[in-house]
mmCIF file of C-alpha atoms in Angstrom:
data_model
loop_
_atom_site.group_PDB
_atom_site.id
_atom_site.type_symbol
_atom_site.label_atom_id
_atom_site.label_comp_id
_atom_site.label_asym_id
_atom_site.label_seq_id
_atom_site.Cartn_x
_atom_site.Cartn_y
_atom_site.Cartn_z
ATOM 1 C CA PRO A 23 11.257 21.874 -60.628
ATOM 2 C CA LYS A 24 12.458 21.194 -56.997
ATOM 3 C CA ASN A 25 16.098 20.846 -57.948
ATOM 4 C CA ILE A 26 16.215 24.606 -59.018
ATOM 5 C CA LYS A 27 16.688 27.224 -56.003
ATOM 6 C CA LEU A 28 16.082 30.807 -56.275
ATOM 7 C CA ILE A 29 18.330 32.504 -53.565
ATOM 8 C CA SER A 30 17.993 36.160 -52.690
ATOM 9 C CA GLY A 31 21.255 38.074 -52.859
ATOM 10 C CA PRO A 32 22.370 41.784 -52.405
ATOM 11 C CA GLY A 33 20.030 43.181 -54.858
ATOM 12 C CA CYS A 34 17.816 45.135 -52.432
ATOM 13 C CA PRO A 35 19.528 48.502 -51.709
ATOM 14 C CA VAL A 36 17.415 48.822 -48.337
ATOM 15 C CA CYS A 37 18.265 45.449 -47.233
ATOM 16 C CA VAL A 38 22.038 45.902 -47.412
ATOM 17 C CA THR A 39 22.074 49.305 -45.740
ATOM 18 C CA PRO A 40 23.812 48.791 -42.355
ATOM 19 C CA GLN A 41 22.516 49.646 -38.981
ATOM 20 C CA GLU A 42 24.678 52.699 -38.393
ATOM 21 C CA ASP A 43 23.312 54.499 -41.315
ATOM 22 C CA ILE A 44 19.688 54.084 -40.240
ATOM 23 C CA ASP A 45 20.694 55.219 -36.712
ATOM 24 C CA ALA A 46 22.656 58.349 -38.236
ATOM 25 C CA ILE A 47 19.354 59.497 -40.253
ATOM 26 C CA VAL A 48 17.068 58.707 -37.564
ATOM 27 C CA GLY A 49 19.342 60.623 -35.097
ATOM 28 C CA LEU A 50 19.501 63.808 -37.486
ATOM 29 C CA ALA A 51 15.539 63.582 -37.688
ATOM 30 C CA LEU A 52 15.102 63.445 -33.825
ATOM 31 C CA ALA A 53 17.611 66.292 -33.622
ATOM 32 C CA GLY A 54 15.167 68.404 -35.591
ATOM 33 C CA ILE A 55 16.555 68.062 -39.184
ATOM 34 C CA PRO A 56 13.518 67.482 -41.900
ATOM 35 C CA ILE A 57 13.996 64.316 -43.431
ATOM 36 C CA ALA A 58 12.688 63.235 -47.096
ATOM 37 C CA THR A 59 13.061 59.641 -48.242
ATOM 38 C CA TYR A 60 11.601 57.046 -50.618
ATOM 39 C CA GLY A 61 9.026 55.170 -48.911
ATOM 40 C CA ASP A 62 10.810 51.575 -48.299
ATOM 41 C CA VAL A 63 13.339 52.871 -45.972
ATOM 42 C CA ILE A 64 10.726 54.836 -43.571
ATOM 43 C CA ARG A 65 10.095 51.846 -41.590
ATOM 44 C CA VAL A 66 13.550 50.214 -41.236
ATOM 45 C CA PRO A 67 14.165 49.802 -37.409
ATOM 46 C CA GLY A 68 17.251 50.968 -35.879
ATOM 47 C CA TYR A 69 18.567 51.355 -32.141
ATOM 48 C CA PHE A 70 16.732 54.562 -32.052
ATOM 49 C CA GLY A 71 13.631 53.403 -33.647
ATOM 50 C CA SER A 72 12.713 53.999 -37.465
ATOM 51 C CA LEU A 73 11.931 57.154 -39.211
ATOM 52 C CA GLU A 74 8.213 56.308 -39.048
ATOM 53 C CA GLN A 75 8.694 56.014 -35.192
ATOM 54 C CA ALA A 76 10.822 59.231 -35.227
ATOM 55 C CA LYS A 77 7.792 61.004 -37.205
ATOM 56 C CA GLN A 78 5.316 59.691 -34.258
ATOM 57 C CA LYS A 79 7.564 61.569 -31.953
ATOM 58 C CA GLY A 80 7.185 64.889 -33.837
ATOM 59 C CA ALA A 81 10.240 64.671 -36.289
ATOM 60 C CA LYS A 82 9.589 66.107 -39.917
ATOM 61 C CA ILE A 83 9.671 62.978 -42.198
ATOM 62 C CA PHE A 84 8.341 63.287 -45.720
ATOM 63 C CA THR A 85 7.722 60.308 -48.004
ATOM 64 C CA VAL A 86 8.627 61.326 -51.729
ATOM 65 C CA TYR A 87 8.092 59.613 -54.874
ATOM 66 C CA SER A 88 10.305 61.641 -57.014
ATOM 67 C CA ILE A 89 13.612 63.758 -56.542
ATOM 68 C CA GLU A 90 11.704 66.600 -57.813
ATOM 69 C CA GLU A 91 9.456 66.335 -54.765
ATOM 70 C CA ALA A 92 12.275 66.433 -52.466
ATOM 71 C CA ILE A 93 13.745 69.727 -54.270
ATOM 72 C CA PHE A 94 10.390 71.373 -53.909
ATOM 73 C CA LEU A 95 10.029 70.461 -50.145
ATOM 74 C CA GLN A 96 13.489 72.028 -49.586
ATOM 75 C CA LYS A 97 11.954 75.455 -50.814
ATOM 76 C CA LYS A 98 9.513 75.316 -47.755
ATOM 77 C CA GLU A 99 12.222 73.773 -45.468
ATOM 78 C CA PRO A 100 15.602 74.791 -46.249
ATOM 79 C CA SER A 101 17.489 72.667 -43.816
ATOM 80 C CA LEU A 102 15.761 69.535 -45.407
ATOM 81 C CA VAL A 103 17.871 66.387 -46.037
ATOM 82 C CA PHE A 104 17.325 63.877 -48.706
ATOM 83 C CA LEU A 105 18.453 60.336 -47.945
ATOM 84 C CA GLY A 106 20.242 59.186 -51.188
ATOM 85 C CA LEU A 107 19.643 55.553 -51.165
ATOM 86 C CA GLY A 108 20.029 53.230 -54.061
ATOM 87 C CA PHE A 109 22.429 51.575 -56.468
ATOM 88 C CA GLU A 110 23.358 53.136 -59.964
ATOM 89 C CA THR A 111 19.855 53.220 -60.837
ATOM 90 C CA THR A 112 18.873 55.958 -58.572
ATOM 91 C CA ALA A 113 22.345 57.741 -57.942
ATOM 92 C CA PRO A 114 22.228 59.696 -61.183
ATOM 93 C CA MET A 115 18.962 61.362 -60.161
ATOM 94 C CA THR A 116 20.419 62.236 -56.810
ATOM 95 C CA ALA A 117 23.518 63.528 -58.557
ATOM 96 C CA TRP A 118 21.420 65.778 -60.418
ATOM 97 C CA ALA A 119 19.500 67.010 -57.600
ATOM 98 C CA ILE A 120 22.775 67.926 -55.453
ATOM 99 C CA LYS A 121 23.809 70.087 -58.821
ATOM 100 C CA LYS A 122 20.413 71.885 -58.155
ATOM 101 C CA GLY A 123 21.319 72.240 -54.558
ATOM 102 C CA LEU A 124 19.490 69.671 -52.611
ATOM 103 C CA ASN A 125 20.999 68.615 -49.183
ATOM 104 C CA VAL A 126 21.738 64.924 -49.392
ATOM 105 C CA PHE A 127 22.825 62.263 -46.930
ATOM 106 C CA SER A 128 24.305 59.605 -49.313
ATOM 107 C CA ILE A 129 24.165 55.960 -48.785
ATOM 108 C CA HIS A 130 24.281 55.198 -52.341
ATOM 109 C CA LYS A 131 26.124 52.027 -53.381
ATOM 110 C CA LEU A 132 27.675 50.385 -56.243
ATOM 111 C CA PHE A 133 26.147 47.151 -57.219
ATOM 112 C CA PHE A 134 28.949 45.224 -59.119
ATOM 113 C CA PRO A 135 31.808 45.381 -56.888
ATOM 114 C CA ALA A 136 29.130 43.646 -54.111
ATOM 115 C CA LEU A 137 28.383 40.666 -56.809
ATOM 116 C CA LYS A 138 32.144 40.311 -57.267
ATOM 117 C CA ALA A 139 32.588 39.943 -53.347
ATOM 118 C CA LEU A 140 30.038 37.634 -53.352
ATOM 119 C CA VAL A 141 31.534 35.335 -56.000
ATOM 120 C CA GLU A 142 34.953 35.649 -54.248
ATOM 121 C CA MET A 143 33.491 34.658 -50.688
ATOM 122 C CA GLU A 144 32.617 31.117 -52.208
ATOM 123 C CA GLU A 145 30.427 30.484 -49.212
ATOM 124 C CA ILE A 146 27.707 28.983 -51.073
ATOM 125 C CA LYS A 147 27.863 27.046 -54.336
ATOM 126 C CA ILE A 148 25.868 29.323 -56.920
ATOM 127 C CA ASP A 149 25.516 27.858 -60.376
ATOM 128 C CA GLY A 150 24.226 31.079 -61.806
ATOM 129 C CA PHE A 151 23.133 34.759 -61.400
ATOM 130 C CA ILE A 152 20.322 36.528 -62.502
ATOM 131 C CA CYS A 153 21.767 39.988 -62.540
ATOM 132 C CA PRO A 154 19.476 43.168 -62.136
ATOM 133 C CA GLY A 155 17.956 44.724 -65.143
ATOM 134 C CA HIS A 156 17.633 48.203 -63.727
ATOM 135 C CA VAL A 157 21.214 48.448 -62.640
ATOM 136 C CA SER A 158 22.453 46.959 -65.920
ATOM 137 C CA ALA A 159 20.668 49.708 -67.899
ATOM 138 C CA ILE A 160 23.029 52.018 -66.245
ATOM 139 C CA ILE A 161 26.345 49.931 -66.190
ATOM 140 C CA GLY A 162 25.685 48.133 -69.494
ATOM 141 C CA THR A 163 26.873 44.252 -70.000
ATOM 142 C CA GLU A 164 30.473 44.807 -70.009
ATOM 143 C CA PRO A 165 31.230 44.898 -66.207
ATOM 144 C CA TYR A 166 29.930 41.277 -65.614
ATOM 145 C CA LYS A 167 32.546 39.960 -67.920
ATOM 146 C CA LYS A 168 35.141 40.469 -65.605
ATOM 147 C CA LEU A 169 33.626 37.592 -63.546
ATOM 148 C CA ARG A 170 33.968 33.925 -64.353
ATOM 149 C CA ALA A 171 30.290 33.051 -63.568
ATOM 150 C CA ARG A 172 27.098 32.111 -65.438
ATOM 151 C CA GLN A 173 25.145 35.257 -65.655
ATOM 152 C CA VAL A 174 21.838 36.531 -67.328
ATOM 153 C CA ILE A 175 20.819 40.139 -66.874
ATOM 154 C CA ALA A 176 17.104 39.922 -66.706
ATOM 155 C CA GLY A 177 13.866 42.038 -66.756
ATOM 156 C CA PHE A 178 11.292 41.818 -64.024
ATOM 157 C CA GLU A 179 8.053 40.276 -65.596
ATOM 158 C CA PRO A 180 7.553 36.586 -64.803
ATOM 159 C CA GLU A 181 8.399 35.934 -68.256
ATOM 160 C CA ASP A 182 11.848 37.448 -68.036
ATOM 161 C CA ILE A 183 12.746 35.611 -64.866
ATOM 162 C CA LEU A 184 11.603 32.216 -66.497
ATOM 163 C CA LEU A 185 13.505 32.979 -69.451
ATOM 164 C CA ALA A 186 16.629 33.809 -67.452
ATOM 165 C CA ILE A 187 16.347 30.625 -65.607
ATOM 166 C CA LEU A 188 16.169 28.700 -68.882
ATOM 167 C CA MET A 189 19.178 30.563 -70.153
ATOM 168 C CA LEU A 190 21.113 29.659 -67.124
ATOM 169 C CA LEU A 191 19.854 25.944 -67.255
ATOM 170 C CA LYS A 192 21.323 25.832 -70.849
ATOM 171 C CA GLN A 193 24.646 27.369 -69.785
ATOM 172 C CA ILE A 194 24.909 24.828 -67.140
ATOM 173 C CA PHE A 195 24.005 22.023 -69.197
ATOM 174 C CA GLU A 196 26.489 23.065 -71.951
ATOM 175 C CA ASN A 197 29.292 23.945 -69.296
ATOM 176 C CA ARG A 198 29.377 27.517 -70.640
ATOM 177 C CA PHE A 199 30.409 30.627 -68.464
ATOM 178 C CA GLU A 200 28.836 33.324 -70.293
ATOM 179 C CA VAL A 201 27.055 36.949 -69.754
ATOM 180 C CA GLU A 202 23.846 36.768 -71.729
ATOM 181 C CA ASN A 203 21.187 39.668 -71.865
ATOM 182 C CA GLU A 204 17.797 38.761 -71.629
ATOM 183 C CA TYR A 205 16.814 42.387 -70.923
ATOM 184 C CA VAL A 206 17.714 43.410 -74.481
ATOM 185 C CA ARG A 207 14.374 46.114 -74.426
ATOM 186 C CA ALA A 208 16.329 48.173 -71.807
ATOM 187 C CA VAL A 209 19.922 47.185 -71.397
ATOM 188 C CA LYS A 210 22.691 47.990 -74.064
ATOM 189 C CA SER A 211 26.174 46.645 -73.961
ATOM 190 C CA GLN A 212 27.375 50.269 -72.757
ATOM 191 C CA GLY A 213 24.563 50.816 -70.731
ATOM 192 C CA ASN A 214 23.792 54.638 -69.865
ATOM 193 C CA VAL A 215 26.967 56.567 -70.519
ATOM 194 C CA ALA A 216 25.452 60.068 -69.637
ATOM 195 C CA ALA A 217 24.197 58.819 -66.411
ATOM 196 C CA ARG A 218 27.269 57.207 -65.428
ATOM 197 C CA LYS A 219 29.270 60.491 -66.150
ATOM 198 C CA LEU A 220 26.828 62.311 -63.992
ATOM 199 C CA ILE A 221 27.188 59.744 -61.065
ATOM 200 C CA PHE A 222 30.891 60.267 -61.206
ATOM 201 C CA GLU A 223 30.792 64.040 -61.706
ATOM 202 C CA VAL A 224 29.019 64.545 -58.286
ATOM 203 C CA PHE A 225 30.059 61.194 -56.527
ATOM 204 C CA GLU A 226 33.375 59.531 -55.689
ATOM 205 C CA PRO A 227 33.914 55.735 -54.695
ATOM 206 C CA VAL A 228 34.803 55.007 -51.068
ATOM 207 C CA ASP A 229 34.805 52.057 -49.042
ATOM 208 C CA SER A 230 31.577 51.273 -47.522
ATOM 209 C CA ASN A 231 29.669 48.919 -45.013
ATOM 210 C CA TRP A 232 26.992 46.603 -46.212
ATOM 211 C CA ARG A 233 24.773 44.758 -44.106
ATOM 212 C CA GLY A 234 25.837 41.174 -44.126
ATOM 213 C CA PHE A 235 29.149 41.908 -45.991
ATOM 214 C CA GLY A 236 30.955 44.325 -43.833
ATOM 215 C CA ILE A 237 33.251 46.792 -45.593
ATOM 216 C CA ILE A 238 33.537 46.080 -49.317
ATOM 217 C CA PRO A 239 36.403 48.394 -50.684
ATOM 218 C CA LYS A 240 35.159 51.321 -53.208
ATOM 219 C CA THR A 241 31.342 50.578 -53.227
ATOM 220 C CA GLY A 242 30.007 53.773 -51.579
ATOM 221 C CA LEU A 243 29.380 56.887 -53.102
ATOM 222 C CA LYS A 244 30.360 59.885 -51.295
ATOM 223 C CA ILE A 245 29.738 63.241 -52.345
ATOM 224 C CA LYS A 246 32.732 64.994 -53.839
ATOM 225 C CA ASN A 247 34.101 68.102 -52.062
ATOM 226 C CA LYS A 248 33.240 70.244 -54.934
ATOM 227 C CA TYR A 249 29.631 69.902 -53.616
ATOM 228 C CA SER A 250 30.347 69.745 -50.024
ATOM 229 C CA GLU A 251 28.025 72.366 -48.868
ATOM 230 C CA PHE A 252 25.095 70.105 -49.928
ATOM 231 C CA ASP A 253 26.722 66.936 -48.057
ATOM 232 C CA ALA A 254 24.519 66.423 -45.030
ATOM 233 C CA GLN A 255 27.256 64.273 -43.329
ATOM 234 C CA LYS A 256 29.503 67.383 -43.350
ATOM 235 C CA LYS A 257 26.850 69.859 -42.931
ATOM 236 C CA TYR A 258 25.397 68.349 -39.843
ATOM 237 C CA LYS A 259 28.603 66.812 -38.529
ATOM 238 C CA ASN A 260 28.184 68.466 -35.217
ATOM 239 C CA ILE A 261 24.855 66.417 -34.468
ATOM 240 C CA LEU A 262 26.213 63.098 -36.094
ATOM 241 C CA ASP A 263 29.279 63.448 -33.727
ATOM 242 C CA LYS A 264 26.949 63.512 -30.483
ATOM 243 C CA ILE A 265 25.071 60.202 -31.851
ATOM 244 C CA ASP A 266 26.124 57.022 -30.037
ATOM 245 C CA PHE A 267 26.804 54.462 -32.632
ATOM 246 C CA SER A 268 28.086 51.746 -30.145
ATOM 247 C CA HIS A 269 24.812 49.936 -30.112
ATOM 248 C CA SER A 270 24.635 50.079 -33.987
ATOM 249 C CA LYS A 271 27.111 47.010 -34.376
ATOM 250 C CA LYS A 272 25.612 44.690 -31.932
ATOM 251 C CA PRO A 273 24.503 41.536 -33.044
ATOM 252 C CA CYS A 274 20.474 40.585 -33.078
ATOM 253 C CA ALA A 275 18.299 37.706 -33.573
ATOM 254 C CA CYS A 276 17.399 39.014 -37.194
ATOM 255 C CA ILE A 277 19.428 37.072 -39.787
ATOM 256 C CA CYS A 278 18.790 39.277 -42.764
ATOM 257 C CA GLY A 279 22.719 39.691 -43.315
ATOM 258 C CA GLU A 280 22.984 35.742 -43.762
ATOM 259 C CA ILE A 281 19.950 35.853 -45.889
ATOM 260 C CA ILE A 282 21.683 38.443 -48.274
ATOM 261 C CA ARG A 283 24.596 36.350 -48.617
ATOM 262 C CA GLY A 284 22.547 33.221 -49.602
ATOM 263 C CA LEU A 285 23.651 31.178 -46.424
ATOM 264 C CA LYS A 286 20.200 31.079 -44.907
ATOM 265 C CA ASN A 287 16.398 31.404 -46.155
ATOM 266 C CA PRO A 288 13.938 33.450 -44.371
ATOM 267 C CA VAL A 289 12.150 30.320 -42.979
ATOM 268 C CA GLN A 290 15.311 29.628 -40.891
ATOM 269 C CA CYS A 291 14.935 33.013 -39.206
ATOM 270 C CA PRO A 292 13.559 32.648 -35.524
ATOM 271 C CA LEU A 293 11.639 35.811 -35.719
ATOM 272 C CA LEU A 294 9.612 35.136 -38.928
ATOM 273 C CA LYS A 295 5.849 35.202 -38.440
ATOM 274 C CA ARG A 296 6.488 35.187 -34.559
ATOM 275 C CA VAL A 297 7.519 38.456 -33.938
ATOM 276 C CA CYS A 298 8.643 39.898 -37.318
ATOM 277 C CA SER A 299 5.923 40.575 -40.034
ATOM 278 C CA PRO A 300 5.161 43.330 -42.552
ATOM 279 C CA GLU A 301 3.207 45.011 -40.086
ATOM 280 C CA ASN A 302 5.899 44.752 -37.320
ATOM 281 C CA PRO A 303 9.400 44.433 -39.272
ATOM 282 C CA GLN A 304 12.412 43.610 -37.237
ATOM 283 C CA GLY A 305 14.881 44.018 -40.009
ATOM 284 C CA PRO A 306 15.147 45.471 -43.569
ATOM 285 C CA CYS A 307 14.516 42.132 -45.305
ATOM 286 C CA MET A 308 10.830 42.203 -44.025
ATOM 287 C CA VAL A 309 10.557 46.161 -44.612
ATOM 288 C CA SER A 310 11.222 46.225 -48.426
ATOM 289 C CA SER A 311 8.870 44.993 -50.951
ATOM 290 C CA GLU A 312 12.016 43.546 -52.590
ATOM 291 C CA GLY A 313 13.274 42.022 -49.491
ATOM 292 C CA ALA A 314 13.345 37.999 -49.316
ATOM 293 C CA CYS A 315 11.333 37.849 -45.795
ATOM 294 C CA ASN A 316 8.442 40.152 -47.025
ATOM 295 C CA VAL A 317 8.368 38.170 -50.357
ATOM 296 C CA GLU A 318 8.311 34.958 -48.196
ATOM 297 C CA ILE A 319 5.423 36.269 -46.298
ATOM 298 C CA ARG A 320 3.249 37.391 -49.175
ATOM 299 C CA TYR A 321 3.852 34.400 -51.423
ATOM 300 C CA THR A 322 3.857 31.507 -48.947
ATOM 301 C CA SER A 323 0.056 31.218 -48.920
ATOM 302 C CA LYS A 324 -0.019 31.265 -52.614
ATOM 303 C CA ARG A 325 2.170 28.469 -53.043
ATOM 304 C CA LYS A 326 0.216 26.079 -50.944
#
């Protein structure tokens, strides 16, 4: 129905990664440090280019599909750094790998505090939230109860999303503010206790910068001092200190930050389809398959 709007939020970890983190990892790569990363982030543009462009200049960039691949690569490339990216979903795997001796540049983030920040900003009237099933499988349903908002935790199949929308509409119609779990086949009330224990054994929460949001307290995951020998930000501090980050905070025409906050939609971006496309992305919302701009391009023709 036309009176229902689905608005993209900060659910894409690639999209919320700030410019300075991209510039830092590309800077390491250009300085000769081998980098291993998951596929989505390799094409995110920064001031010094993307990791893909760094590879074209001769940098050693490896796309991996599992953390085990990165551990295997480090046996051949001892100075290799794995870019730890994602929310609570992927953080346990990175924590496990750090305990195995993998060098990691952590830009992991905690999802729930960002959702809380979005609600408290009150920049846009949101009637209900479809909460991410993969994160919820780790954190459970309990944290969401701290917010007075209509919420449905959903899976990712079309039927899951449709049912989540129906459940939210019922809450709106009945004037209820509840946390409901549509994704019962994967999400339990307490989540995955062992995974959370592993996260906080290796990482500690710190204030973190989010694209579009700025600094959100205690949302970043920093490697604890106990494992500092595997912390790439400390291990290669001499290289990182030489990188000029003054360009990283300059505004650009890409409105990915406003799209993530629900203030604008992709079609309002002056770059969309003109200079920004999946083949030539100007921002992370176009790079990631989870990004709103990428989705807009892929499905616009199907809606006509």
